[in-house]
Amino acid sequence: MNMESSPVLAPPAPKSLEATGLPTVVMRDILLKTMFRRNLDMVTDMARVLALPVQVTQELVDLCRTQKLVEATGTLHANSGGEMGFQLSDGGKARALDALSQSEYYGAMPVPLEDYGQQVKRQSIRNIQITRDQLTGSMGHLILPDDLLDQLGPAVGAGRSILMYGPPGNGKSSISNGIRDALGDNIFVPRAIFYSGQVITVYDPIVHTVAEELEDDPTQLRRISNRYDRRYVLCERPTVITGGELSLDMLDLVYNATSRTYQAPLQLKSTGGVFIVDDLGRQKEPPQALINRWIVPLEESKDILALQSGEKFEVPFDTLVIFSTNFHPNEIFDKAALRRIFFKIKIDGPSQQDYLKIFAMVAKKRKMPLDEGALVHLIKNKYPTINNIYANYQPIFLIDQMIAICEFEGIPYQMTPELIDRAWANMFVKDEVIVK
C-alpha cells in the first residue's frame, strides 16, 4: 500500500537538525554509536540507518567533524556517486564507547514525545468512520444476528472501550479480529520516542505490519525521505492480542538492565489501533485489578509510565480496547469498573436457524456432504439433551470429528446418524464418580 493511499496526515521530514526537536548531544551520540556498531562510512548509509534526510545527516556529520569526532577518509566511493567516506577519530571512538556504556541504543533517531503526541492526534482511532458495509465485509465469514452489528458499529466508530461477554465458543475472538480488519487504513508508528534523556523503542515488527517498504537504494532514499519523517514507519493500524498470559507488569515500560534500553509496553505499541484482552478472568490478576489499571487511560486518553529512576510521565492513550470474557460482568467487576467501559455487548449462541446456516457453511468448506436425516437426528435427538443450547463452535467440532472418523475408517466423507452420535460423544465429558 502506498503512502499516498493513507488519509492520515504524514509527519513532515525535518529539514534541519533543529527541526528534529532533539538535543544536539543526543543526536551526536546516536550517530557515533551507530557508526561504531554498524561500521558505516557513507552519509547515505548513515541517513538510511538513522532514518534522517541525507542533508540533515550531512549536517550532523559536519558538526561531529568540527568537534574532531569524525574525520574524512579521503576516499571517494565510485559506486555511490563519488561520495566521500567518513570514519570515527580516536576521540570519536572513545566518545562512542562512553555513550554505549550509558545506553546501547543506536540506529534510528527517536521522535520527541511531544511531537509524537501531536501525530497521535492527527491519526486518532477516534477519527475513523466505520460504515455498516465495512463492518459486514470484515465479518462476512461469520453468521451474526443483525442486531449485533447494530451494537458493534457505533462501538467501533466511537473508538472507545468494548466489553464482549457471553458463553464460550460463540465467536467473541473472531468478532474482535473482524473489528480489527474493518479498520483498514494506515498510520505512522515511531521507531522510537525520546523523553527526559531516554530512548524508548516503539516499532515492533511482531506487532506492526509495514505498509510500505523502503528499497535499499540511495536514490530511492533521497526521493522518499523528503516526503515524510522516516523516523516513523507507515504501518497498518496495529493489533495487540493478549489472553490468559496478560499480567500487570506487561503494561509497564520494559527495561533491559544489560543494554540499559527501554521498550514500549503493549498498550503503547497498540496506539492508534486495537488492544484485545481475550479470556478476561483467566489471568493471574483478578479482572478488577486489570480494569483498575486501565481506568485513567480509558477516561483521560493518556497513560502514565515510569522510568527506572522513578520519574513518571504521560504518554498518549489512543486505543480501542476490547475485553472479551465468558463470565458475566457482574461476577468479575464492580459497578464503578463497569461504568468506565463504554460499550457492553452480550454475544449469545446462535438461534437454531443461524446454527444450521453455520453448519451448512462449514460442511461446504470442509467438502462434507449434508444429509437431511443426520441433521434431523442431531436437532431432534441430541440437542434436547443439552436444553437446545447452540454454540458457534459446535458445527466445526462435529464436522471435523466426522471427517476424522471417515478418514480412519477409509470411507468417503459422509454424514449419518451413527457418525453424528460418535462425534457428539467427543464434544462433552460426562460427569462420572471415580471409585478409588
Coordinates of C-alpha atoms in Angstrom, one line a residue:
M1 CA 0.0 0.0 0.0
N2 CA 1.4 3.4 -1.0
M3 CA 1.8 6.3 1.4
E4 CA -0.5 8.4 -0.8
S5 CA -3.3 6.0 -0.2
S6 CA -3.2 6.8 3.6
P7 CA -5.6 9.6 4.6
V8 CA -3.5 10.2 7.7
L9 CA -1.6 13.5 7.6
A10 CA 2.1 12.4 7.3
P11 CA 4.7 13.9 9.7
P12 CA 6.9 16.2 7.6
A13 CA 10.6 15.3 7.2
P14 CA 12.9 17.5 9.3
K15 CA 14.8 20.0 7.2
S16 CA 17.5 20.7 9.8
L17 CA 19.0 19.3 13.0
E18 CA 16.9 21.8 15.0
A19 CA 13.7 20.6 13.3
T20 CA 14.1 17.1 14.7
G21 CA 13.3 18.5 18.1
L22 CA 16.2 16.5 19.7
P23 CA 19.1 17.8 21.7
T24 CA 22.2 18.0 19.6
V25 CA 24.3 16.0 22.0
V26 CA 21.8 13.1 21.8
M27 CA 21.8 13.1 18.0
R28 CA 25.6 13.3 18.0
D29 CA 26.0 10.3 20.4
I30 CA 23.5 8.2 18.4
L31 CA 25.4 8.9 15.2
L32 CA 28.7 8.0 16.8
K33 CA 27.3 4.8 18.3
T34 CA 25.7 3.8 15.0
M35 CA 28.9 4.4 13.0
F36 CA 30.8 2.3 15.6
R37 CA 28.3 -0.6 15.8
R38 CA 27.4 -0.7 12.1
N39 CA 30.8 0.3 10.7
L40 CA 29.2 2.9 8.4
D41 CA 31.3 5.3 6.4
M42 CA 29.0 6.9 3.8
V43 CA 26.4 9.6 4.6
T44 CA 23.7 7.9 2.6
D45 CA 24.1 4.7 4.6
M46 CA 24.1 6.7 7.8
A47 CA 20.9 8.6 6.7
R48 CA 19.1 5.3 6.0
V49 CA 20.0 3.8 9.3
L50 CA 19.4 7.0 11.3
A51 CA 16.1 7.5 9.4
L52 CA 17.0 11.1 8.6
P53 CA 17.1 13.0 5.4
V54 CA 20.6 13.0 3.7
Q55 CA 21.1 16.7 4.1
V56 CA 20.3 16.6 7.8
T57 CA 22.6 13.6 8.3
Q58 CA 25.4 15.6 6.5
E59 CA 24.8 18.5 8.8
L60 CA 25.2 16.1 11.8
V61 CA 28.4 14.6 10.3
D62 CA 29.8 18.1 9.7
L63 CA 29.0 19.0 13.3
C64 CA 31.0 16.0 14.5
R65 CA 33.8 16.9 12.3
T66 CA 34.1 20.4 13.9
Q67 CA 34.3 18.6 17.2
K68 CA 37.0 16.3 15.8
L69 CA 34.9 13.2 16.5
V70 CA 34.6 12.3 12.8
E71 CA 37.1 12.7 10.0
A72 CA 37.0 12.3 6.2
T73 CA 38.8 9.2 4.9
G74 CA 39.8 11.0 1.7
T75 CA 38.2 8.1 -0.2
L76 CA 35.6 8.7 -2.9
H77 CA 33.2 5.7 -3.4
A78 CA 32.9 5.3 -7.2
N79 CA 29.9 3.0 -6.8
S80 CA 28.0 5.6 -4.8
G81 CA 28.2 8.6 -7.0
G82 CA 31.7 9.7 -5.8
E83 CA 30.5 10.0 -2.2
M84 CA 33.1 11.0 0.4
G85 CA 33.8 8.4 3.1
F86 CA 34.0 9.2 6.8
Q87 CA 35.3 7.4 9.9
L88 CA 35.4 7.9 13.7
S89 CA 38.5 9.6 15.0
D90 CA 40.2 8.2 18.1
G91 CA 38.3 10.8 20.1
G92 CA 35.1 9.7 18.3
K93 CA 35.6 6.1 19.2
A94 CA 36.2 7.0 22.8
R95 CA 33.1 9.1 22.9
A96 CA 31.1 6.3 21.2
L97 CA 32.2 3.7 23.8
D98 CA 31.4 6.1 26.6
A99 CA 27.9 6.7 25.1
L100 CA 27.4 2.9 24.7
S101 CA 28.2 2.4 28.3
Q102 CA 25.3 4.6 29.2
S103 CA 22.8 3.2 26.6
E104 CA 23.3 0.6 23.9
Y105 CA 20.6 2.3 21.8
Y106 CA 21.7 3.2 18.3
G107 CA 20.2 3.4 14.8
A108 CA 17.0 5.4 14.0
M109 CA 16.7 8.8 15.7
P110 CA 13.8 8.9 18.1
V111 CA 10.9 11.3 17.9
P112 CA 10.3 13.7 20.9
L113 CA 7.4 12.5 23.0
E114 CA 5.6 15.9 22.5
D115 CA 5.9 15.6 18.7
Y116 CA 4.6 12.1 18.8
G117 CA 1.6 13.2 20.8
Q118 CA 0.7 15.6 18.0
Q119 CA 1.0 12.8 15.4
V120 CA -1.3 10.6 17.5
K121 CA -4.0 13.3 17.4
R122 CA -3.7 13.5 13.7
Q123 CA -4.2 9.8 13.2
S124 CA -6.5 9.1 16.2
I125 CA -8.6 5.9 16.0
R126 CA -11.5 8.1 17.1
N127 CA -11.3 9.9 13.8
I128 CA -12.2 6.7 11.9
Q129 CA -15.7 6.5 10.3
I130 CA -16.8 2.9 10.2
T131 CA -19.7 2.1 7.9
R132 CA -22.0 -0.9 8.1
D133 CA -20.7 -2.2 4.8
Q134 CA -17.1 -2.1 6.2
L135 CA -18.0 -4.0 9.3
T136 CA -20.1 -6.5 7.4
G137 CA -17.4 -7.0 4.9
S138 CA -14.7 -7.8 7.5
M139 CA -17.1 -10.3 9.2
G140 CA -18.5 -11.9 6.1
H141 CA -17.2 -15.3 7.1
L142 CA -19.3 -15.1 10.3
I143 CA -23.0 -15.7 10.7
L144 CA -24.1 -13.0 13.1
P145 CA -27.6 -11.7 14.1
D146 CA -28.4 -8.3 12.5
D147 CA -28.9 -6.6 15.9
L148 CA -25.3 -7.5 16.9
L149 CA -23.9 -5.3 14.1
D150 CA -26.3 -2.5 15.2
Q151 CA -24.4 -2.6 18.5
L152 CA -20.9 -3.2 17.2
G153 CA -21.0 -0.4 14.6
P154 CA -21.3 2.6 17.0
A155 CA -18.9 1.0 19.5
V156 CA -16.1 0.6 16.9
G157 CA -16.8 4.1 15.4
A158 CA -16.5 5.7 18.8
G159 CA -13.0 4.2 19.3
R160 CA -13.8 3.6 23.0
S161 CA -13.7 0.5 25.2
I162 CA -15.8 -2.5 24.5
L163 CA -16.7 -5.4 26.7
M164 CA -18.0 -8.5 24.9
Y165 CA -19.4 -11.2 27.2
G166 CA -21.3 -14.4 26.9
P167 CA -20.9 -18.2 26.9
P168 CA -17.7 -19.7 25.4
G169 CA -17.4 -20.8 21.8
N170 CA -19.6 -18.2 20.2
G171 CA -17.1 -16.1 18.2
K172 CA -16.1 -13.3 20.6
S173 CA -12.5 -13.7 19.5
S174 CA -13.5 -13.9 15.8
I175 CA -15.6 -10.8 16.2
S176 CA -12.6 -9.0 17.8
N177 CA -10.5 -9.9 14.8
G178 CA -13.2 -8.8 12.4
I179 CA -13.3 -5.4 14.1
R180 CA -9.5 -5.1 13.6
D181 CA -9.8 -6.0 9.9
A182 CA -12.6 -3.4 9.4
L183 CA -10.2 -0.5 10.3
G184 CA -8.3 -0.9 7.1
D185 CA -6.2 2.2 6.9
N186 CA -2.6 3.1 7.8
I187 CA -0.9 5.2 10.5
F188 CA 2.7 6.3 11.2
V189 CA 4.4 4.4 14.1
P190 CA 7.6 5.9 15.5
R191 CA 10.6 3.7 15.6
A192 CA 11.4 5.2 19.0
I193 CA 10.4 8.1 21.2
F194 CA 12.6 10.4 23.3
Y195 CA 11.8 11.6 26.8
S196 CA 14.0 13.0 29.6
G197 CA 17.2 11.8 28.1
Q198 CA 15.8 8.3 27.5
V199 CA 15.0 6.5 24.2
I200 CA 12.0 4.1 24.2
T201 CA 11.7 1.8 21.2
V202 CA 8.1 1.6 19.9
Y203 CA 8.1 0.0 16.5
D204 CA 8.0 -3.8 16.8
P205 CA 7.9 -6.0 13.7
I206 CA 5.9 -8.6 15.7
V207 CA 3.1 -6.1 16.4
H208 CA 3.4 -3.7 13.4
T209 CA 2.8 -4.6 9.8
V210 CA 4.7 -2.4 7.4
A211 CA 2.5 -0.8 4.7
E212 CA 5.4 0.5 2.5
E213 CA 8.9 -0.9 2.3
L214 CA 11.8 1.4 1.6
E215 CA 14.2 -0.1 -1.0
D216 CA 17.8 -0.1 0.0
D217 CA 18.7 2.4 -2.7
P218 CA 20.3 5.8 -2.1
T219 CA 18.4 7.4 -5.0
Q220 CA 15.1 6.0 -3.6
L221 CA 16.2 7.2 -0.1
R222 CA 16.6 10.8 -1.3
R223 CA 13.3 10.7 -3.1
I224 CA 11.2 9.2 -0.3
S225 CA 12.9 10.7 2.7
N226 CA 11.7 14.2 1.7
R227 CA 8.0 13.1 1.7
Y228 CA 7.7 12.3 5.4
D229 CA 9.7 11.8 8.5
R230 CA 11.5 8.5 8.2
R231 CA 11.7 8.2 11.9
Y232 CA 8.2 6.9 11.6
V233 CA 7.2 3.6 9.8
L234 CA 4.0 3.6 7.8
C235 CA 2.0 0.6 9.1
E236 CA -1.4 -0.9 9.2
R237 CA -3.3 0.1 12.3
P238 CA -1.8 -2.3 14.9
T239 CA -3.5 -5.0 16.9
V240 CA -2.2 -6.5 20.1
I241 CA -4.0 -9.7 21.3
T242 CA -3.4 -11.0 24.8
G243 CA -5.1 -13.7 26.7
G244 CA -4.6 -15.6 29.9
E245 CA -0.9 -14.6 29.9
L246 CA -1.5 -10.9 30.4
S247 CA -0.1 -9.5 33.6
L248 CA 0.0 -6.0 35.1
D249 CA 3.8 -5.8 34.6
M250 CA 3.4 -6.3 30.9
L251 CA 1.7 -2.8 30.9
D252 CA 4.8 -1.1 32.2
L253 CA 7.9 0.0 30.4
V254 CA 10.3 -2.9 29.7
Y255 CA 13.8 -2.0 30.8
N256 CA 16.8 -4.1 29.8
A257 CA 19.4 -3.6 32.5
T258 CA 22.2 -5.1 30.4
S259 CA 21.8 -2.8 27.4
R260 CA 20.2 0.0 29.5
T261 CA 17.5 0.5 27.0
Y262 CA 13.7 0.8 27.2
Q263 CA 11.0 -0.8 25.2
A264 CA 7.4 0.4 25.0
P265 CA 4.7 -1.7 26.8
L266 CA 2.0 -3.4 24.8
Q267 CA -0.6 -0.7 25.1
L268 CA 1.8 1.9 23.8
K269 CA 2.7 -0.3 20.8
S270 CA -1.0 -0.6 20.0
T271 CA -1.6 3.2 19.9
G272 CA -3.9 4.1 17.0
G273 CA -5.1 0.5 16.8
V274 CA -6.8 -2.2 18.8
F275 CA -5.8 -3.9 22.1
I276 CA -7.7 -7.2 22.6
V277 CA -7.8 -8.7 26.1
D278 CA -9.2 -12.2 25.4
D279 CA -10.4 -14.6 28.0
L280 CA -10.7 -12.0 30.7
G281 CA -10.9 -13.7 34.0
R282 CA -8.2 -16.3 33.1
Q283 CA -5.2 -14.1 34.0
K284 CA -3.3 -14.5 37.3
E285 CA -4.5 -11.0 38.4
P286 CA -8.3 -10.6 39.0
P287 CA -10.2 -8.8 36.3
Q288 CA -11.0 -5.9 38.7
A289 CA -7.2 -5.3 39.1
L290 CA -6.7 -5.2 35.3
I291 CA -9.6 -2.8 34.8
N292 CA -8.3 -0.6 37.7
R293 CA -5.0 -0.3 35.7
W294 CA -6.9 0.9 32.7
I295 CA -9.2 3.5 34.5
V296 CA -7.0 6.6 33.8
P297 CA -6.2 5.6 30.2
L298 CA -9.8 4.9 29.3
E299 CA -11.2 8.1 30.9
E300 CA -8.5 10.6 30.1
S301 CA -6.9 9.2 26.9
K302 CA -3.5 9.2 28.5
D303 CA -1.4 6.6 30.3
I304 CA 1.2 7.1 33.0
L305 CA 4.6 5.2 32.7
A306 CA 7.6 5.3 35.0
L307 CA 11.4 5.3 34.2
Q308 CA 13.9 3.3 36.3
S309 CA 14.6 6.5 38.2
G310 CA 11.0 6.5 39.4
E311 CA 10.1 9.6 37.3
K312 CA 6.6 9.3 35.9
F313 CA 5.4 10.8 32.7
E314 CA 2.3 10.8 30.4
V315 CA 2.0 9.1 27.0
P316 CA -0.9 9.2 24.6
F317 CA -3.5 6.5 25.0
D318 CA -5.4 6.3 21.7
T319 CA -6.5 2.7 21.5
L320 CA -9.7 0.7 21.0
V321 CA -9.7 -1.7 23.9
I322 CA -11.8 -4.8 23.5
F323 CA -12.3 -7.0 26.6
S324 CA -13.7 -10.5 26.0
T325 CA -14.9 -12.8 28.7
N326 CA -17.0 -15.9 29.3
F327 CA -18.0 -14.6 32.7
H328 CA -21.0 -12.4 33.5
P329 CA -19.7 -8.8 34.0
N330 CA -21.4 -8.6 37.4
E331 CA -19.4 -11.5 38.6
I332 CA -16.0 -10.0 37.9
F333 CA -16.4 -6.2 38.1
D334 CA -17.9 -3.7 40.5
K335 CA -20.2 -1.0 39.2
A336 CA -17.5 1.6 39.1
A337 CA -15.4 -0.5 36.8
L338 CA -18.4 -1.3 34.5
R339 CA -19.2 2.4 34.3
R340 CA -15.8 3.0 32.8
I341 CA -16.3 0.5 30.0
F342 CA -18.1 2.5 27.3
F343 CA -19.9 -0.3 25.4
K344 CA -21.1 -3.7 26.9
I345 CA -22.3 -6.2 24.3
K346 CA -23.6 -9.7 25.0
I347 CA -22.6 -12.4 22.5
D348 CA -25.1 -15.2 22.7
G349 CA -25.2 -18.5 21.0
P350 CA -26.9 -18.7 17.6
S351 CA -30.6 -19.4 17.0
Q352 CA -31.4 -22.8 15.5
Q353 CA -31.8 -21.2 12.1
D354 CA -28.4 -19.5 12.3
Y355 CA -26.8 -22.7 13.7
L356 CA -28.0 -24.6 10.6
K357 CA -26.6 -21.9 8.4
I358 CA -23.2 -22.2 10.1
F359 CA -23.4 -26.0 9.8
A360 CA -24.1 -25.8 6.1
M361 CA -21.3 -23.2 5.5
V362 CA -18.7 -25.3 7.4
A363 CA -19.8 -28.5 5.7
K364 CA -19.3 -26.9 2.3
K365 CA -15.9 -25.5 3.2
R366 CA -14.8 -28.9 4.5
K367 CA -16.4 -30.7 1.5
M368 CA -18.7 -32.8 3.7
P369 CA -22.0 -33.6 2.0
L370 CA -25.0 -32.6 4.0
D371 CA -27.6 -35.3 5.0
E372 CA -31.0 -34.3 6.0
G373 CA -31.7 -37.4 8.1
A374 CA -28.5 -36.9 10.0
L375 CA -29.3 -33.2 10.7
V376 CA -32.8 -34.1 11.8
H377 CA -31.3 -36.7 14.2
L378 CA -28.9 -34.1 15.5
I379 CA -31.5 -31.4 16.1
K380 CA -34.3 -33.7 17.4
N381 CA -32.3 -36.2 19.5
K382 CA -29.0 -34.7 20.5
Y383 CA -29.7 -31.0 21.3
P384 CA -32.6 -31.6 23.6
T385 CA -30.1 -33.4 25.9
I386 CA -28.4 -30.0 26.5
N387 CA -31.6 -27.9 26.6
N388 CA -31.3 -26.9 22.9
I389 CA -28.3 -24.6 23.7
Y390 CA -26.4 -24.0 20.4
A391 CA -22.9 -22.6 20.1
N392 CA -21.0 -21.4 17.1
Y393 CA -18.0 -23.7 17.6
Q394 CA -20.2 -26.9 17.6
P395 CA -20.7 -27.3 13.8
I396 CA -16.9 -27.1 13.2
F397 CA -16.3 -29.5 16.0
L398 CA -18.8 -32.1 14.9
I399 CA -17.9 -32.0 11.2
D400 CA -14.2 -32.2 11.9
Q401 CA -14.9 -35.2 14.1
M402 CA -16.9 -36.9 11.4
I403 CA -14.1 -36.2 8.9
A404 CA -11.5 -37.8 11.2
I405 CA -13.7 -40.9 11.6
C406 CA -14.2 -41.2 7.9
E407 CA -10.5 -40.9 7.2
F408 CA -9.7 -43.5 9.9
E409 CA -12.3 -45.9 8.6
G410 CA -11.2 -45.4 4.9
I411 CA -14.7 -44.3 3.7
P412 CA -15.8 -41.3 1.7
Y413 CA -16.8 -38.2 3.7
Q414 CA -20.4 -38.7 4.8
M415 CA -22.9 -37.6 7.4
T416 CA -25.0 -40.3 9.1
P417 CA -26.9 -40.5 12.4
E418 CA -24.3 -43.0 13.6
L419 CA -21.4 -40.6 12.8
I420 CA -23.3 -37.8 14.5
D421 CA -23.5 -39.9 17.6
R422 CA -19.8 -40.7 17.6
A423 CA -18.8 -37.1 17.0
W424 CA -21.3 -35.9 19.7
A425 CA -19.7 -38.3 22.3
N426 CA -16.4 -36.4 21.9
M427 CA -17.9 -32.9 22.4
F428 CA -18.8 -33.3 26.1
V429 CA -17.2 -35.0 29.0
K430 CA -19.7 -36.9 31.2
D431 CA -19.7 -36.4 34.9
E432 CA -18.5 -39.7 36.5
V433 CA -17.9 -40.9 40.0
I434 CA -14.4 -42.3 40.2
V435 CA -14.1 -45.1 42.8
K436 CA -10.7 -45.3 44.3

